[in-house]
């Protein structure tokens, strides 16, 4: 849509027409492309897990950073005050060094309580998954607003 709101603008009409026309040959390859993307392995950083009962068993337990990221995303979903737009884990030497969360907040939302709630939810997930929530810095930035 044009920034000036002119629905009769040539570029707006052209963009609308192009969106309505499928790419030639797309229907023949669509399923194969989607299956290929879904089956592509995604690598995640292995995170060391703090043993809740040290000394009870030999070995090391690791959790993929992808798992932690997915659990954080799930924990931060469905809040009417904000939407998480990006979650980034900082990992060094197999240890979680920090979490960076970017948010889009609801217009006129009280940001300090929103940020506190996001940090508390992140700490709870990290504590449950890897057991080391206390020392992990959680950076929260509100980069956008929405109605």
Coordinates of N, CA and C in Angstrom, one line a residue:
X1 N 0.8 -1.2 0.0 CA 0.0 0.0 0.0 C 0.9 1.2 0.0
X2 N 0.5 2.3 -0.7 CA 1.2 3.5 -0.8 C 1.2 4.2 0.6
X3 N 2.3 4.8 0.9 CA 2.5 5.5 2.2 C 1.5 6.7 2.3
X4 N 1.1 7.3 1.2 CA 0.2 8.4 1.2 C -1.2 8.0 1.3
X5 N -1.5 6.7 1.2 CA -2.9 6.2 1.3 C -3.7 6.3 0.0
X6 N -3.0 6.6 -1.1 CA -3.7 6.7 -2.4 C -3.9 5.4 -3.0
X7 N -5.1 4.8 -2.9 CA -5.4 3.5 -3.4 C -5.4 3.5 -4.9
X8 N -5.4 4.6 -5.6 CA -5.4 4.6 -7.1 C -4.0 4.7 -7.6
X9 N -3.0 4.7 -6.8 CA -1.6 4.8 -7.2 C -1.3 3.6 -8.1
X10 N -0.5 3.8 -9.1 CA -0.2 2.8 -10.1 C 0.6 1.7 -9.4
X11 N 1.6 2.0 -8.5 CA 2.4 1.0 -7.9 C 1.5 0.1 -6.9
X12 N 0.6 0.7 -6.3 CA -0.3 0.0 -5.4 C -1.1 -1.0 -6.2
X13 N -1.7 -0.6 -7.3 CA -2.5 -1.5 -8.2 C -1.6 -2.6 -8.8
X14 N -0.4 -2.2 -9.2 CA 0.6 -3.2 -9.7 C 1.0 -4.2 -8.7
X15 N 1.3 -3.8 -7.5 CA 1.7 -4.7 -6.4 C 0.5 -5.7 -6.1
X16 N -0.7 -5.1 -6.0 CA -1.9 -6.0 -5.8 C -2.0 -7.0 -6.9
X17 N -1.9 -6.6 -8.1 CA -2.0 -7.6 -9.2 C -1.0 -8.7 -9.2
X18 N 0.3 -8.3 -8.9 CA 1.4 -9.3 -8.8 C 1.1 -10.2 -7.7
X19 N 0.6 -9.8 -6.5 CA 0.4 -10.7 -5.4 C -0.7 -11.7 -5.7
X20 N -1.6 -11.4 -6.6 CA -2.7 -12.3 -6.9 C -2.3 -13.3 -8.0
X21 N -1.2 -13.1 -8.7 CA -0.8 -14.0 -9.7 C 0.3 -15.0 -9.1
X22 N 0.1 -16.3 -9.1 CA 1.1 -17.2 -8.7 C 2.3 -17.2 -9.6
X23 N 3.4 -17.5 -9.0 CA 4.6 -17.7 -9.8 C 4.5 -18.9 -10.7
X24 N 4.8 -18.8 -12.0 CA 4.7 -19.9 -12.9 C 5.5 -21.1 -12.5
X25 N 4.8 -22.2 -12.4 CA 5.5 -23.5 -12.0 C 5.5 -23.7 -10.5
X26 N 5.1 -22.7 -9.7 CA 5.2 -22.9 -8.3 C 4.3 -24.1 -7.8
X27 N 3.2 -24.3 -8.3 CA 2.3 -25.4 -7.9 C 2.9 -26.7 -8.1
X28 N 3.8 -26.9 -9.1 CA 4.4 -28.2 -9.4 C 5.6 -28.4 -8.4
X29 N 6.2 -27.4 -7.9 CA 7.4 -27.7 -7.0 C 7.1 -27.3 -5.5
X30 N 5.9 -26.7 -5.3 CA 5.6 -26.2 -3.9 C 5.8 -27.3 -2.8
X31 N 5.2 -28.4 -3.0 CA 5.2 -29.5 -1.9 C 6.7 -29.9 -1.7
X32 N 7.4 -30.1 -2.8 CA 8.8 -30.5 -2.6 C 9.7 -29.4 -1.9
X33 N 9.4 -28.2 -2.2 CA 10.2 -27.1 -1.6 C 9.9 -27.0 -0.1
X34 N 8.6 -27.1 0.2 CA 8.2 -27.0 1.6 C 8.7 -28.2 2.4
X35 N 8.6 -29.4 1.8 CA 9.2 -30.6 2.5 C 10.7 -30.5 2.7
X36 N 11.4 -30.0 1.7 CA 12.8 -29.8 1.8 C 13.2 -28.8 3.0
X37 N 12.5 -27.7 3.0 CA 12.7 -26.8 4.1 C 12.5 -27.4 5.5
X38 N 11.4 -28.1 5.6 CA 11.0 -28.7 6.9 C 12.0 -29.8 7.3
X39 N 12.6 -30.5 6.4 CA 13.5 -31.6 6.7 C 14.9 -31.1 6.9
X40 N 15.2 -29.9 6.6 CA 16.6 -29.4 6.8 C 16.9 -29.3 8.2
X41 N 18.0 -30.0 8.6 CA 18.4 -30.0 10.0 C 18.9 -28.6 10.4
X42 N 18.5 -28.2 11.6 CA 18.9 -26.9 12.1 C 19.8 -27.1 13.3
X43 N 21.0 -26.5 13.3 CA 21.9 -26.7 14.3 C 21.7 -25.8 15.5
X44 N 21.9 -26.2 16.7 CA 21.7 -25.4 17.8 C 22.9 -25.6 18.7
X45 N 23.3 -24.6 19.5 CA 24.4 -24.7 20.4 C 24.0 -25.6 21.6
X46 N 24.9 -26.5 21.9 CA 24.6 -27.4 23.1 C 24.9 -26.6 24.3
X47 N 23.9 -26.6 25.3 CA 24.1 -25.9 26.5 C 24.2 -26.9 27.6
X48 N 25.2 -26.7 28.5 CA 25.4 -27.5 29.7 C 24.3 -27.3 30.6
X49 N 23.8 -28.4 31.2 CA 22.7 -28.4 32.2 C 23.3 -28.5 33.6
X50 N 22.9 -27.7 34.5 CA 23.4 -27.8 35.9 C 22.6 -29.0 36.5
X51 N 23.4 -30.0 37.0 CA 22.8 -31.2 37.6 C 22.1 -30.8 38.9
X52 N 20.7 -31.0 39.0 CA 20.0 -30.6 40.2 C 20.5 -31.5 41.4
X53 N 21.0 -32.7 41.2 CA 21.5 -33.5 42.3 C 22.9 -33.9 41.9
X54 N 23.9 -33.0 42.1 CA 25.3 -33.4 41.7 C 25.8 -34.6 42.5
X55 N 26.6 -35.3 41.8 CA 27.2 -36.5 42.4 C 26.4 -37.8 42.3
X56 N 25.2 -37.7 41.8 CA 24.3 -38.9 41.8 C 24.5 -39.8 40.6
X57 N 25.0 -39.2 39.5 CA 25.3 -40.0 38.3 C 26.4 -39.3 37.5
X58 N 27.2 -40.2 36.8 CA 28.3 -39.7 36.0 C 27.8 -39.2 34.7
X59 N 28.5 -38.3 34.1 CA 28.1 -37.8 32.7 C 27.7 -36.4 32.7
X60 N 27.5 -35.9 31.5 CA 27.1 -34.5 31.3 C 25.8 -34.5 30.5
X61 N 24.9 -33.6 30.9 CA 23.7 -33.4 30.1 C 23.7 -32.1 29.4
X62 N 23.3 -32.1 28.2 CA 23.3 -30.9 27.4 C 21.9 -30.8 26.8
X63 N 21.5 -29.5 26.6 CA 20.2 -29.2 25.9 C 20.5 -28.3 24.8
X64 N 19.8 -28.5 23.7 CA 20.1 -27.6 22.5 C 19.5 -26.2 22.8
X65 N 20.3 -25.3 22.3 CA 19.8 -23.9 22.4 C 18.5 -23.7 21.6
X66 N 18.2 -24.5 20.6 CA 16.9 -24.4 19.9 C 15.8 -24.8 20.8
X67 N 16.0 -25.8 21.7 CA 15.0 -26.2 22.6 C 14.7 -25.1 23.6
X68 N 15.7 -24.5 24.1 CA 15.5 -23.4 25.1 C 14.9 -22.2 24.4
X69 N 15.3 -21.9 23.2 CA 14.6 -20.8 22.4 C 13.2 -21.0 22.2
X70 N 12.8 -22.3 21.8 CA 11.4 -22.6 21.6 C 10.6 -22.5 22.9
X71 N 11.2 -23.0 24.0 CA 10.5 -22.9 25.3 C 10.3 -21.4 25.7
X72 N 11.3 -20.6 25.5 CA 11.2 -19.2 25.8 C 10.1 -18.5 25.0
X73 N 10.1 -18.9 23.7 CA 9.1 -18.3 22.8 C 7.7 -18.7 23.2
X74 N 7.5 -19.9 23.6 CA 6.2 -20.4 24.1 C 5.8 -19.7 25.4
X75 N 6.8 -19.5 26.3 CA 6.5 -18.9 27.6 C 6.1 -17.4 27.4
X76 N 6.6 -16.8 26.4 CA 6.4 -15.3 26.1 C 5.2 -15.1 25.2
X77 N 4.6 -16.1 24.7 CA 3.4 -16.0 23.8 C 2.2 -15.7 24.6
X78 N 1.2 -15.2 23.9 CA -0.2 -15.0 24.4 C -0.3 -14.0 25.5
X79 N 0.5 -13.0 25.5 CA 0.3 -11.9 26.5 C -0.2 -10.7 25.7
X80 N -1.4 -10.1 26.1 CA -2.0 -9.0 25.3 C -1.1 -7.7 25.3
X81 N -0.2 -7.6 26.2 CA 0.6 -6.4 26.3 C 1.8 -6.3 25.4
X82 N 2.2 -7.5 24.9 CA 3.4 -7.5 24.0 C 3.5 -8.7 23.2
X83 N 4.3 -8.7 22.2 CA 4.7 -9.8 21.3 C 6.2 -9.9 21.2
X84 N 6.7 -11.1 21.5 CA 8.2 -11.2 21.3 C 8.5 -11.3 19.8
X85 N 9.4 -10.5 19.3 CA 9.7 -10.4 17.9 C 11.1 -11.1 17.6
X86 N 11.9 -11.2 18.6 CA 13.2 -11.9 18.5 C 13.7 -12.4 19.8
X87 N 14.3 -13.6 19.8 CA 14.9 -14.2 21.0 C 16.3 -14.6 20.5
X88 N 17.3 -14.1 21.2 CA 18.7 -14.5 20.9 C 19.4 -15.0 22.1
X89 N 20.1 -16.1 22.0 CA 20.8 -16.7 23.1 C 22.3 -16.5 22.9
X90 N 23.0 -16.0 23.9 CA 24.4 -15.8 23.8 C 25.1 -17.0 24.5
X91 N 25.9 -17.8 23.8 CA 26.4 -19.0 24.3 C 28.0 -19.0 24.2
X92 N 28.7 -19.3 25.2 CA 30.1 -19.4 25.1 C 30.6 -20.6 26.0
X93 N 31.4 -21.4 25.3 CA 31.9 -22.6 26.0 C 30.8 -23.5 26.6
X94 N 29.7 -23.6 25.9 CA 28.6 -24.5 26.3 C 27.7 -23.9 27.4
X95 N 28.1 -22.7 27.8 CA 27.3 -22.0 28.9 C 26.5 -20.9 28.4
X96 N 25.3 -20.8 28.8 CA 24.4 -19.6 28.5 C 25.0 -18.4 29.1
X97 N 25.3 -17.4 28.3 CA 25.9 -16.2 28.8 C 24.9 -15.0 28.9
X98 N 23.9 -15.1 28.2 CA 22.9 -14.1 28.2 C 21.7 -14.4 27.2
X99 N 20.6 -13.6 27.4 CA 19.5 -13.7 26.6 C 19.1 -12.3 26.2
X100 N 18.8 -12.2 24.9 CA 18.3 -10.9 24.4 C 16.9 -11.1 23.8
X101 N 16.0 -10.3 24.3 CA 14.6 -10.4 23.8 C 14.2 -9.1 23.2
X102 N 13.6 -9.1 22.0 CA 13.0 -7.9 21.4 C 11.5 -8.0 21.4
X103 N 10.9 -6.9 21.8 CA 9.4 -6.9 21.9 C 8.8 -5.9 21.0
X104 N 7.5 -6.1 20.7 CA 6.6 -5.1 20.2 C 5.5 -5.0 21.3
X105 N 5.4 -3.8 21.9 CA 4.5 -3.6 23.0 C 3.2 -3.0 22.5
X106 N 2.1 -3.3 23.2 CA 0.8 -2.7 22.9 C 0.9 -1.2 23.1
X107 N 0.3 -0.4 22.3 CA 0.3 1.0 22.4 C -0.3 1.4 23.8
X108 N 0.4 2.2 24.5 CA 0.0 2.7 25.8 C 0.2 1.6 26.9
X109 N 0.9 0.5 26.6 CA 1.2 -0.4 27.7 C 2.2 0.2 28.6
X110 N 2.1 -0.2 29.9 CA 3.1 0.3 30.9 C 4.3 -0.6 30.7
X111 N 5.4 0.0 30.2 CA 6.6 -0.8 29.8 C 7.4 -1.4 31.0
X112 N 7.6 -0.7 32.1 CA 8.4 -1.4 33.2 C 7.7 -2.7 33.7
X113 N 6.4 -2.8 33.9 CA 5.8 -4.1 34.3 C 6.0 -5.1 33.2
X114 N 5.8 -4.7 31.9 CA 5.9 -5.7 30.8 C 7.3 -6.2 30.8
X115 N 8.4 -5.4 30.9 CA 9.7 -5.9 30.9 C 10.0 -6.8 32.1
X116 N 9.5 -6.4 33.2 CA 9.7 -7.2 34.4 C 9.1 -8.6 34.3
X117 N 7.9 -8.6 33.7 CA 7.2 -9.9 33.5 C 8.0 -10.8 32.5
X118 N 8.5 -10.2 31.4 CA 9.3 -10.9 30.4 C 10.5 -11.5 31.1
X119 N 11.2 -10.7 31.8 CA 12.4 -11.2 32.5 C 12.1 -12.4 33.5
X120 N 11.0 -12.2 34.2 CA 10.6 -13.3 35.2 C 10.3 -14.6 34.5
X121 N 9.5 -14.5 33.4 CA 9.2 -15.7 32.6 C 10.4 -16.3 32.0
X122 N 11.4 -15.5 31.5 CA 12.6 -16.1 31.0 C 13.4 -16.8 32.1
X123 N 13.5 -16.1 33.2 CA 14.3 -16.7 34.4 C 13.7 -18.1 34.8
X124 N 12.3 -18.1 34.8 CA 11.7 -19.4 35.2 C 12.0 -20.5 34.2
X125 N 11.9 -20.2 32.9 CA 12.2 -21.2 31.8 C 13.7 -21.6 31.9
X126 N 14.6 -20.7 32.0 CA 16.0 -21.1 32.1 C 16.3 -21.9 33.3
X127 N 15.7 -21.5 34.5 CA 15.9 -22.3 35.7 C 15.4 -23.7 35.6
X128 N 14.2 -23.9 34.9 CA 13.6 -25.2 34.7 C 14.4 -26.1 33.7
X129 N 15.0 -25.4 32.7 CA 15.6 -26.2 31.6 C 17.1 -26.5 31.9
X130 N 17.8 -25.5 32.3 CA 19.3 -25.7 32.5 C 19.7 -25.4 34.0
X131 N 18.8 -24.9 34.8 CA 19.1 -24.7 36.2 C 20.0 -23.6 36.6
X132 N 20.3 -22.7 35.6 CA 21.3 -21.6 36.0 C 20.7 -20.2 35.6
X133 N 19.5 -19.9 36.2 CA 18.9 -18.6 35.9 C 19.4 -17.4 36.6
X134 N 20.0 -17.6 37.8 CA 20.3 -16.4 38.6 C 21.4 -15.5 37.9
X135 N 22.4 -16.1 37.3 CA 23.5 -15.3 36.8 C 23.4 -14.9 35.4
X136 N 22.3 -15.3 34.7 CA 22.2 -15.1 33.3 C 21.5 -13.7 33.0
X137 N 22.3 -12.7 32.4 CA 21.6 -11.5 32.1 C 20.6 -11.6 31.0
X138 N 19.4 -10.9 31.2 CA 18.3 -11.0 30.3 C 18.1 -9.5 29.8
X139 N 18.4 -9.3 28.6 CA 18.3 -7.9 28.0 C 17.0 -7.9 27.2
X140 N 16.1 -6.9 27.6 CA 14.8 -6.8 26.9 C 14.8 -5.4 26.3
X141 N 14.4 -5.4 25.0 CA 14.3 -4.1 24.3 C 12.9 -4.1 23.6
X142 N 12.2 -2.9 23.8 CA 11.0 -2.7 23.2 C 11.3 -1.9 21.9
X143 N 11.2 -2.5 20.8 CA 11.6 -1.9 19.5 C 10.4 -1.5 18.6
X144 N 9.2 -1.8 19.1 CA 8.1 -1.5 18.2 C 6.8 -1.4 19.1
X145 N 5.8 -0.8 18.6 CA 4.5 -0.7 19.3 C 3.4 -1.2 18.3
X146 N 2.4 -1.7 18.8 CA 1.2 -2.2 18.0 C -0.1 -1.8 18.7
X147 N -1.2 -1.8 17.9 CA -2.5 -1.4 18.5 C -3.0 -2.5 19.4

